[in-house]
N, CA and C atoms as an extended XYZ file, in Angstrom:
381
Properties=species:S:1:pos:R:3:atomname:S:1:resname:S:1:resid:I:1 pbc="F F F"
N       134.488       94.843       89.882 N   MET     1
C       134.756       94.811       91.136 CA  MET     1
C       135.270       93.198       91.470 C   MET     1
N       136.218       93.005       92.179 N   SER     2
C       136.627       91.928       92.540 CA  SER     2
C       136.789       91.701       94.587 C   SER     2
N       137.114       90.572       94.481 N   ASN     3
C       137.157       90.281       96.143 CA  ASN     3
C       138.020       89.163       96.337 C   ASN     3
N       138.837       89.125       97.600 N   VAL     4
C       139.769       88.080       97.910 CA  VAL     4
C       139.322       87.131       98.950 C   VAL     4
N       139.513       85.858       98.502 N   ASN     5
C       138.884       85.030       99.211 CA  ASN     5
C       139.750       84.652      100.000 C   ASN     5
N       139.614       83.271      100.968 N   GLU     6
C       140.417       83.248      102.070 CA  GLU     6
C       142.031       82.494      101.834 C   GLU     6
N       141.790       82.033      100.391 N   ASP     7
C       143.128       81.514      100.141 CA  ASP     7
C       144.008       82.688       99.263 C   ASP     7
N       143.402       83.999       99.251 N   GLY     8
C       144.283       85.039       98.760 CA  GLY     8
C       143.868       85.203       97.435 C   GLY     8
N       142.872       84.169       96.590 N   LYS     9
C       142.523       84.413       95.242 CA  LYS     9
C       141.557       85.360       94.937 C   LYS     9
N       141.749       86.039       93.912 N   ILE    10
C       140.844       87.202       93.712 CA  ILE    10
C       139.407       86.225       92.896 C   ILE    10
N       138.364       86.800       93.856 N   ILE    11
C       136.931       86.475       93.130 CA  ILE    11
C       136.285       87.558       92.300 C   ILE    11
N       136.301       87.220       91.238 N   LYS    12
C       135.455       88.251       90.286 CA  LYS    12
C       133.925       87.918       90.264 C   LYS    12
N       133.322       89.348       90.426 N   GLU    13
C       131.813       89.601       90.355 CA  GLU    13
C       131.490       89.186       89.120 C   GLU    13
N       130.498       88.203       88.808 N   HIS    14
C       129.531       88.235       87.591 CA  HIS    14
C       128.607       88.814       87.472 C   HIS    14
N       127.850       89.558       86.973 N   ASN    15
C       126.684       90.417       86.766 CA  ASN    15
C       125.782       89.524       85.889 C   ASN    15
N       125.211       88.523       86.023 N   ILE    16
C       124.382       87.889       84.949 CA  ILE    16
C       122.937       88.464       84.898 C   ILE    16
N       122.350       88.710       83.733 N   PRO    17
C       121.078       89.395       83.547 CA  PRO    17
C       120.229       88.432       84.133 C   PRO    17
N       119.078       88.755       84.667 N   LEU    18
C       117.945       87.887       84.754 CA  LEU    18
C       117.403       87.211       83.499 C   LEU    18
N       116.985       85.844       84.009 N   SER    19
C       116.558       84.875       82.792 CA  SER    19
C       115.179       85.271       82.634 C   SER    19
N       114.385       84.899       81.408 N   SER    20
C       113.039       85.200       81.387 CA  SER    20
C       112.064       84.512       82.347 C   SER    20
N       112.327       83.479       82.714 N   SER    21
C       111.805       82.630       83.603 CA  SER    21
C       112.092       83.729       85.130 C   SER    21
N       113.146       84.022       85.529 N   GLU    22
C       113.198       84.757       86.593 CA  GLU    22
C       112.370       86.185       86.648 C   GLU    22
N       112.481       86.719       85.527 N   MET    23
C       111.332       87.782       85.467 CA  MET    23
C       110.375       87.712       85.670 C   MET    23
N       109.693       86.501       84.776 N   GLY    24
C       108.277       86.184       85.105 CA  GLY    24
C       107.700       85.663       86.612 C   GLY    24
N       108.696       84.937       87.230 N   PHE    25
C       108.452       84.854       88.501 CA  PHE    25
C       108.320       85.969       89.439 C   PHE    25
N       109.304       87.004       89.369 N   LEU    26
C       109.287       88.297       89.821 CA  LEU    26
C       108.188       89.072       89.680 C   LEU    26
N       107.632       89.222       88.393 N   TRP    27
C       106.670       89.622       87.975 CA  TRP    27
C       105.395       89.236       88.539 C   TRP    27
N       105.086       87.958       88.752 N   THR    28
C       103.992       87.213       89.156 CA  THR    28
C       103.865       87.912       90.783 C   THR    28
N       105.151       87.463       91.336 N   GLN    29
C       105.240       87.674       92.710 CA  GLN    29
C       105.054       89.152       93.153 C   GLN    29
N       105.532       90.129       92.207 N   TYR    30
C       105.232       91.633       92.412 CA  TYR    30
C       103.605       91.743       92.611 C   TYR    30
N       102.769       91.242       91.501 N   LEU    31
C       101.257       91.372       91.446 CA  LEU    31
C       100.628       90.604       92.613 C   LEU    31
N       101.121       89.507       92.965 N   ASN    32
C       100.431       88.764       94.022 CA  ASN    32
C       100.915       89.461       95.504 C   ASN    32
N       102.057       90.263       95.509 N   ASP    33
C       102.370       91.003       96.892 CA  ASP    33
C       101.329       92.172       96.888 C   ASP    33
N       101.082       92.836       95.702 N   THR    34
C       100.446       94.094       95.505 CA  THR    34
C        98.976       93.629       95.983 C   THR    34
N        98.314       92.608       95.235 N   LEU    35
C        96.965       92.200       95.758 CA  LEU    35
C        96.973       91.724       97.359 C   LEU    35
N        97.781       91.395       97.648 N   ALA    36
C        98.128       91.134       98.926 CA  ALA    36
C        97.648       92.139       99.926 C   ALA    36
N        98.475       93.291       99.698 N   LEU    37
C        98.628       94.715      100.517 CA  LEU    37
C        97.335       95.154      100.463 C   LEU    37
N        96.588       95.074       99.227 N   CYS    38
C        95.123       95.718       98.802 CA  CYS    38
C        94.239       95.014       99.780 C   CYS    38
N        94.159       93.518      100.046 N   VAL    39
C        93.514       92.877      100.405 CA  VAL    39
C        93.766       93.023      101.888 C   VAL    39
N        94.899       92.954      102.506 N   MET    40
C        94.874       92.741      104.032 CA  MET    40
C        94.839       94.162      104.659 C   MET    40
N        94.948       95.455      103.765 N   LYS    41
C        94.453       96.614      104.307 CA  LYS    41
C        92.985       96.669      104.421 C   LYS    41
N        92.139       96.034      103.580 N   TYR    42
C        90.856       96.105      103.629 CA  TYR    42
C        90.469       95.202      105.176 C   TYR    42
N        91.022       94.125      104.979 N   PHE    43
C        90.898       93.084      106.065 CA  PHE    43
C        91.309       93.852      107.562 C   PHE    43
N        92.351       94.430      107.550 N   LYS    44
C        93.014       95.176      108.743 CA  LYS    44
C        91.917       96.106      109.325 C   LYS    44
N        91.004       96.776      108.425 N   ASN    45
C        89.661       97.603      108.560 CA  ASN    45
C        88.359       97.046      109.185 C   ASN    45
N        88.369       95.611      108.953 N   ILE    46
C        86.984       95.318      109.408 CA  ILE    46
C        87.386       93.976      110.146 C   ILE    46
N        88.494       93.489      110.642 N   CYS    47
C        88.958       92.776      111.585 CA  CYS    47
C        88.635       93.023      113.026 C   CYS    47
N        87.840       92.352      113.757 N   ARG    48
C        87.214       92.619      115.031 CA  ARG    48
C        88.379       91.744      115.901 C   ARG    48
N        88.612       90.722      115.668 N   ASP    49
C        89.392       89.636      116.634 CA  ASP    49
C        90.987       90.093      116.810 C   ASP    49
N        91.528       90.640      117.814 N   GLU    50
C        92.640       91.164      118.348 CA  GLU    50
C        93.804       90.173      117.966 C   GLU    50
N        93.174       88.608      117.879 N   GLU    51
C        94.469       88.058      117.949 CA  GLU    51
C        94.976       87.801      116.317 C   GLU    51
N        93.788       88.041      115.313 N   ILE    52
C        94.140       87.983      114.231 CA  ILE    52
C        94.821       89.265      113.575 C   ILE    52
N        94.616       90.393      114.046 N   LEU    53
C        95.014       91.713      113.702 CA  LEU    53
C        96.679       91.560      113.466 C   LEU    53
N        97.580       91.128      114.562 N   PRO    54
C        98.865       90.855      114.214 CA  PRO    54
C        99.295       90.141      112.994 C   PRO    54
N        98.509       88.820      112.528 N   LEU    55
C        98.868       88.080      111.438 CA  LEU    55
C        98.598       88.945      110.149 C   LEU    55
N        97.671       89.744      110.239 N   ILE    56
C        97.149       90.870      109.244 CA  ILE    56
C        98.349       91.796      109.076 C   ILE    56
N        98.933       92.427      109.981 N   GLU    57
C       100.127       93.327      110.035 CA  GLU    57
C       101.256       92.637      109.534 C   GLU    57
N       101.574       91.344      110.101 N   GLU    58
C       102.990       90.712      109.454 CA  GLU    58
C       102.631       90.312      107.682 C   GLU    58
N       101.445       89.937      107.361 N   SER    59
C       101.314       89.630      106.015 CA  SER    59
C       101.783       91.169      105.252 C   SER    59
N       101.244       91.880      106.237 N   LEU    60
C       101.342       93.339      105.231 CA  LEU    60
C       102.741       93.725      105.327 C   LEU    60
N       103.513       93.416      106.188 N   ASN    61
C       105.039       93.826      106.266 CA  ASN    61
C       105.725       92.660      105.590 C   ASN    61
N       105.454       91.834      105.344 N   ILE    62
C       106.068       90.669      104.215 CA  ILE    62
C       105.889       91.138      102.966 C   ILE    62
N       104.745       91.435      102.588 N   ALA    63
C       104.055       91.971      101.104 CA  ALA    63
C       104.887       93.091      101.042 C   ALA    63
N       105.217       94.072      101.665 N   GLN    64
C       105.735       95.383      101.364 CA  GLN    64
C       107.015       95.163      101.194 C   GLN    64
N       107.663       94.288      102.043 N   ASN    65
C       109.069       94.144      102.016 CA  ASN    65
C       109.465       93.333      100.533 C   ASN    65
N       108.638       92.166      100.022 N   ASP    66
C       108.796       91.985       99.115 CA  ASP    66
C       108.582       92.632       97.778 C   ASP    66
N       107.887       93.801       97.850 N   ILE    67
C       107.747       94.585       96.609 CA  ILE    67
C       108.725       95.211       96.786 C   ILE    67
N       109.217       95.856       97.829 N   ASN    68
C       110.775       96.935       97.764 CA  ASN    68
C       111.599       96.087       97.160 C   ASN    68
N       111.818       94.627       97.590 N   ILE    69
C       112.999       93.766       97.183 CA  ILE    69
C       113.110       94.101       95.637 C   ILE    69
N       111.588       93.365       95.017 N   ILE    70
C       111.726       93.161       93.736 CA  ILE    70
C       111.564       94.867       92.775 C   ILE    70
N       111.117       95.440       93.654 N   THR    71
C       111.481       97.005       92.613 CA  THR    71
C       112.789       97.237       92.615 C   THR    71
N       113.391       97.126       93.799 N   GLU    72
C       114.972       97.204       93.812 CA  GLU    72
C       115.703       96.549       92.594 C   GLU    72
N       115.465       95.031       92.344 N   ILE    73
C       115.864       94.001       91.413 CA  ILE    73
C       115.480       94.889       90.157 C   ILE    73
N       114.349       95.077       89.814 N   PHE    74
C       113.981       95.326       88.667 CA  PHE    74
C       114.844       96.588       88.090 C   PHE    74
N       114.698       97.664       89.151 N   SER    75
C       115.317       99.158       88.995 CA  SER    75
C       116.929       98.807       88.377 C   SER    75
N       117.568       97.843       89.087 N   LYS    76
C       118.996       97.436       88.894 CA  LYS    76
C       119.255       97.040       87.279 C   LYS    76
N       118.064       96.216       86.900 N   GLU    77
C       118.183       95.528       85.711 CA  GLU    77
C       117.905       96.015       84.650 C   GLU    77
N       117.214       97.461       84.900 N   ASN    78
C       116.522       98.532       84.076 CA  ASN    78
C       115.444       97.659       83.396 C   ASN    78
N       114.328       96.821       84.030 N   ILE    79
C       113.323       96.323       83.873 CA  ILE    79
C       112.082       97.170       84.318 C   ILE    79
N       111.203       97.424       83.485 N   PRO    80
C       109.727       98.338       83.895 CA  PRO    80
C       109.416       97.844       85.321 C   PRO    80
N       109.122       98.525       86.119 N   VAL    81
C       108.389       97.938       87.373 CA  VAL    81
C       106.890       98.118       87.086 C   VAL    81
N       106.125       96.516       87.367 N   PRO    82
C       104.835       96.581       87.065 CA  PRO    82
C       104.079       97.715       87.714 C   PRO    82
N       102.703       98.009       87.464 N   GLU    83
C       102.047       99.110       88.224 CA  GLU    83
C       101.538       98.188       89.354 C   GLU    83
N       101.156       97.132       89.032 N   GLY    84
C       100.276       96.215       90.427 CA  GLY    84
C        99.219       96.781       90.576 C   GLY    84
N        98.610       96.142       91.614 N   PHE    85
C        97.516       96.622       92.208 CA  PHE    85
C        97.602       97.638       93.265 C   PHE    85
N        96.610       98.863       93.029 N   THR    86
C        97.334      100.192       94.201 CA  THR    86
C        95.825      100.245       95.004 C   THR    86
N        95.947      101.492       95.747 N   ASP    87
C        94.671      101.696       96.503 CA  ASP    87
C        93.362      102.171       95.792 C   ASP    87
N        93.767      102.376       94.206 N   LYS    88
C        92.753      102.618       93.467 CA  LYS    88
C        91.889      101.477       93.226 C   LYS    88
N        92.180      100.380       93.563 N   ASP    89
C        91.708       99.091       93.329 CA  ASP    89
C        90.953       98.713       94.372 C   ASP    89
N        90.969       99.202       95.616 N   VAL    90
C        90.379       98.721       96.861 CA  VAL    90
C        89.770       99.659       97.780 C   VAL    90
N        88.646       99.399       97.972 N   ASN    91
C        87.864      100.524       99.036 CA  ASN    91
C        88.202       99.914      100.520 C   ASN    91
N        88.980      100.494      101.143 N   GLU    92
C        89.295       99.904      102.515 CA  GLU    92
C        88.368      100.280      103.396 C   GLU    92
N        87.386      101.061      102.953 N   ASN    93
C        86.387      101.468      104.082 CA  ASN    93
C        85.314      100.896      103.637 C   ASN    93
N        85.178       99.874      102.367 N   ALA    94
C        84.043       99.310      102.449 CA  ALA    94
C        83.416       98.459      103.556 C   ALA    94
N        81.906       98.388      103.406 N   PRO    95
C        81.407       97.692      104.273 CA  PRO    95
C        81.936       96.239      104.678 C   PRO    95
N        81.806       95.710      105.903 N   ARG    96
C        82.241       94.270      106.182 CA  ARG    96
C        81.530       93.252      105.271 C   ARG    96
N        82.337       92.426      104.900 N   LEU    97
C        81.623       91.637      103.662 CA  LEU    97
C        82.146       89.978      104.391 C   LEU    97
N        82.954       90.163      105.319 N   PHE    98
C        83.564       88.596      105.435 CA  PHE    98
C        83.855       88.408      107.197 C   PHE    98
N        83.453       87.240      107.687 N   THR    99
C        83.674       87.264      108.980 CA  THR    99
C        85.252       87.028      109.533 C   THR    99
N        85.555       87.415      110.446 N   ASP   100
C        86.914       87.047      110.997 CA  ASP   100
C        87.294       85.779      110.871 C   ASP   100
N        86.426       84.725      110.691 N   VAL   101
C        86.914       83.304      110.398 CA  VAL   101
C        87.459       83.327      108.946 C   VAL   101
N        86.779       83.926      108.225 N   ILE   102
C        86.962       83.677      106.539 CA  ILE   102
C        88.275       84.755      106.518 C   ILE   102
N        88.559       85.796      107.496 N   VAL   103
C        89.681       86.801      107.319 CA  VAL   103
C        90.986       85.699      107.634 C   VAL   103
N        90.833       85.174      108.624 N   PHE   104
C        91.834       84.287      108.870 CA  PHE   104
C        92.471       82.861      108.027 C   PHE   104
N        91.600       82.481      107.414 N   ALA   105
C        91.419       81.726      106.532 CA  ALA   105
C        92.324       82.094      105.269 C   ALA   105
N        91.746       83.372      104.582 N   LYS   106
C        92.732       83.794      103.969 CA  LYS   106
C        93.811       83.994      104.271 C   LYS   106
N        94.356       84.748      105.221 N   VAL   107
C        95.630       85.154      105.722 CA  VAL   107
C        96.611       83.742      105.851 C   VAL   107
N        95.785       82.747      106.616 N   ARG   108
C        96.557       81.462      106.446 CA  ARG   108
C        96.775       81.027      105.316 C   ARG   108
N        96.165       80.912      104.012 N   ASN   109
C        96.054       80.433      102.625 CA  ASN   109
C        97.123       81.198      101.929 C   ASN   109
N        97.089       82.688      102.188 N   ASP   110
C        97.951       83.533      101.701 CA  ASP   110
C        99.212       83.271      102.127 C   ASP   110
N        99.677       82.758      103.535 N   CYS   111
C       101.000       82.544      104.032 CA  CYS   111
C       101.307       81.163      103.286 C   CYS   111
N       100.567       80.010      103.188 N   TYR   112
C       101.059       78.799      102.565 CA  TYR   112
C       101.113       79.041      100.981 C   TYR   112
N       100.581       79.957      100.362 N   GLY   113
C       100.763       80.273       99.141 CA  GLY   113
C       102.154       80.877       98.770 C   GLY   113
N       102.511       81.996       99.742 N   ARG   114
C       103.874       82.503       99.777 CA  ARG   114
C       104.954       81.387       99.869 C   ARG   114
N       104.551       80.228      100.541 N   TYR   115
C       105.941       79.314      100.967 CA  TYR   115
C       106.203       78.682       99.563 C   TYR   115
N       104.703       78.238       98.923 N   ARG   116
C       104.594       77.333       97.990 CA  ARG   116
C       105.608       78.460       96.551 C   ARG   116
N       105.150       79.491       96.510 N   SER   117
C       105.579       80.333       95.568 CA  SER   117
C       107.273       80.545       95.897 C   SER   117
N       107.566       80.707       97.057 N   CYS   118
C       109.077       80.587       97.419 CA  CYS   118
C       109.895       79.516       96.765 C   CYS   118
N       109.241       78.216       97.298 N   TYR   119
C       109.816       77.147       96.759 CA  TYR   119
C       110.041       76.823       95.443 C   TYR   119
N       108.750       77.090       94.690 N   TRP   120
C       108.918       76.792       93.213 CA  TRP   120
C       110.012       77.855       92.897 C   TRP   120
N       110.164       79.239       93.144 N   GLY   121
C       111.384       79.923       92.646 CA  GLY   121
C       112.282       79.797       92.935 C   GLY   121
N       112.666       79.235       93.756 N   ILE   122
C       114.206       78.431       94.227 CA  ILE   122
C       114.611       77.532       93.484 C   ILE   122
N       113.416       76.699       93.217 N   SER   123
C       113.623       75.138       92.440 CA  SER   123
C       113.599       75.749       90.905 C   SER   123
N       113.423       76.612       90.336 N   THR   124
C       113.439       76.805       89.066 CA  THR   124
C       113.929       77.838       88.418 C   THR   124
N       114.986       78.344       89.290 N   HIS   125
C       116.082       79.649       89.042 CA  HIS   125
C       117.278       79.099       89.327 C   HIS   125
N       118.441       79.803       88.533 N   ARG   126
C       120.057       79.406       88.477 CA  ARG   126
C       120.487       80.202       90.011 C   ARG   126
N       119.975       81.172       90.408 N   ARG   127
C       120.364       81.950       91.494 CA  ARG   127
C       120.658       81.330       92.758 C   ARG   127
Protein backbone atom coordinates (compact mmCIF):
# COMPACT_ATOMS: atom_id res chain seq x y z
CA MET A 1 0.00 0.00 0.00
CA SER A 2 1.35 3.43 -0.81
CA ASN A 3 0.34 7.04 -0.41
CA VAL A 4 1.51 10.24 -2.01
CA ASN A 5 2.76 13.07 0.18
CA GLU A 6 2.32 16.79 -0.55
CA ASP A 7 5.47 16.84 -2.73
CA GLY A 8 4.07 14.11 -4.96
CA LYS A 9 6.54 11.53 -3.60
CA ILE A 10 5.27 8.04 -2.92
CA ILE A 11 5.31 7.03 0.72
CA LYS A 12 5.39 3.30 1.33
CA GLU A 13 3.77 1.85 4.40
CA HIS A 14 6.05 -0.34 6.47
CA ASN A 15 4.53 -3.06 8.60
CA ILE A 16 7.01 -3.50 11.41
CA PRO A 17 6.09 -6.35 13.76
CA LEU A 18 5.67 -5.61 17.44
CA SER A 19 8.83 -5.89 19.51
CA SER A 20 8.85 -8.11 22.60
CA SER A 21 8.87 -4.96 24.74
CA GLU A 22 5.75 -3.65 22.99
CA MET A 23 4.02 -7.03 23.29
CA GLY A 24 4.86 -7.18 26.99
CA PHE A 25 3.55 -3.65 27.57
CA LEU A 26 0.29 -4.38 25.73
CA TRP A 27 -0.13 -7.73 27.50
CA THR A 28 0.34 -6.07 30.90
CA GLN A 29 -2.01 -3.23 29.98
CA TYR A 30 -4.63 -5.74 28.85
CA LEU A 31 -4.47 -7.53 32.20
CA ASN A 32 -4.62 -4.24 34.10
CA ASP A 33 -7.64 -3.10 32.09
CA THR A 34 -9.56 -6.37 32.50
CA LEU A 35 -8.88 -6.18 36.24
CA ALA A 36 -10.07 -2.56 36.29
CA LEU A 37 -13.30 -3.64 34.56
CA CYS A 38 -13.99 -6.23 37.25
CA VAL A 39 -13.23 -3.87 40.13
CA MET A 40 -15.15 -0.93 38.66
CA LYS A 41 -18.23 -3.06 37.96
CA TYR A 42 -18.24 -4.02 41.63
CA PHE A 43 -17.69 -0.41 42.68
CA LYS A 44 -20.55 0.71 40.45
CA ASN A 45 -22.88 -1.65 42.30
CA ILE A 46 -21.85 -0.58 45.80
CA CYS A 47 -21.20 3.15 45.37
CA ARG A 48 -23.84 5.40 46.91
CA ASP A 49 -22.26 8.77 46.11
CA GLU A 50 -23.81 10.21 42.94
CA GLU A 51 -20.71 12.34 42.30
CA ILE A 52 -18.41 9.31 42.18
CA LEU A 53 -20.58 7.19 39.85
CA PRO A 54 -19.70 9.18 36.69
CA LEU A 55 -16.00 8.68 37.48
CA ILE A 56 -16.56 4.95 37.77
CA GLU A 57 -18.46 4.96 34.46
CA GLU A 58 -15.62 6.86 32.77
CA SER A 59 -13.09 4.42 34.16
CA LEU A 60 -15.16 1.52 32.81
CA ASN A 61 -15.35 3.18 29.38
CA ILE A 62 -11.60 3.85 29.24
CA ALA A 63 -10.72 0.30 30.28
CA GLN A 64 -13.13 -1.20 27.72
CA ASN A 65 -11.79 1.04 24.98
CA ASP A 66 -8.21 0.04 25.81
CA ILE A 67 -9.19 -3.64 25.75
CA ASN A 68 -10.81 -3.23 22.33
CA ILE A 69 -7.74 -1.47 20.91
CA ILE A 70 -5.28 -4.02 22.31
CA THR A 71 -7.45 -6.91 21.10
CA GLU A 72 -7.45 -5.41 17.61
CA ILE A 73 -3.66 -4.95 17.65
CA PHE A 74 -3.09 -8.53 18.82
CA SER A 75 -5.50 -9.89 16.21
CA LYS A 76 -3.76 -7.99 13.38
CA GLU A 77 -0.37 -9.24 14.59
CA ASN A 78 -1.62 -12.83 15.00
CA ILE A 79 -0.76 -12.76 18.71
CA PRO A 80 -2.99 -14.68 21.12
CA VAL A 81 -5.22 -12.38 23.13
CA PRO A 82 -4.80 -13.00 26.86
CA GLU A 83 -7.82 -14.21 28.77
CA GLY A 84 -7.35 -11.55 31.41
CA PHE A 85 -9.81 -11.16 34.24
CA THR A 86 -13.45 -11.96 33.52
CA ASP A 87 -16.84 -11.82 35.19
CA LYS A 88 -15.97 -15.23 36.66
CA ASP A 89 -13.32 -13.50 38.79
CA VAL A 90 -15.63 -11.06 40.57
CA ASN A 91 -18.95 -11.19 42.34
CA GLU A 92 -20.48 -7.83 41.45
CA ASN A 93 -23.24 -8.44 43.97
CA ALA A 94 -20.93 -9.14 46.90
CA PRO A 95 -21.72 -7.24 50.10
CA ARG A 96 -20.33 -3.75 50.41
CA LEU A 97 -16.71 -3.99 51.58
CA PHE A 98 -15.56 -0.39 51.04
CA THR A 99 -16.81 3.08 51.82
CA ASP A 100 -17.32 5.56 49.00
CA VAL A 101 -14.19 7.39 50.14
CA ILE A 102 -12.14 4.23 49.52
CA VAL A 103 -13.89 3.71 46.17
CA PHE A 104 -13.02 7.27 45.14
CA ALA A 105 -9.39 6.81 46.22
CA LYS A 106 -9.13 3.62 44.15
CA VAL A 107 -10.66 5.26 41.07
CA ARG A 108 -8.29 8.22 41.43
CA ASN A 109 -5.25 5.97 41.89
CA ASP A 110 -6.24 3.91 38.86
CA CYS A 111 -6.39 7.10 36.82
CA TYR A 112 -2.88 8.09 37.91
CA GLY A 113 -1.67 4.56 37.22
CA ARG A 114 -3.02 4.65 33.69
CA TYR A 115 -1.22 7.93 32.99
CA ARG A 116 2.06 6.59 34.37
CA SER A 117 1.67 3.41 32.35
CA CYS A 118 0.92 5.37 29.19
CA TYR A 119 4.00 7.56 29.62
CA TRP A 120 6.15 4.52 30.31
CA GLY A 121 4.81 2.83 27.19
CA ILE A 122 5.46 5.88 25.03
CA SER A 123 8.97 6.39 26.36
CA THR A 124 10.11 2.79 25.86
CA HIS A 125 8.73 1.95 22.41
CA ARG A 126 9.66 2.95 18.91
CA ARG A 127 6.21 3.69 17.49
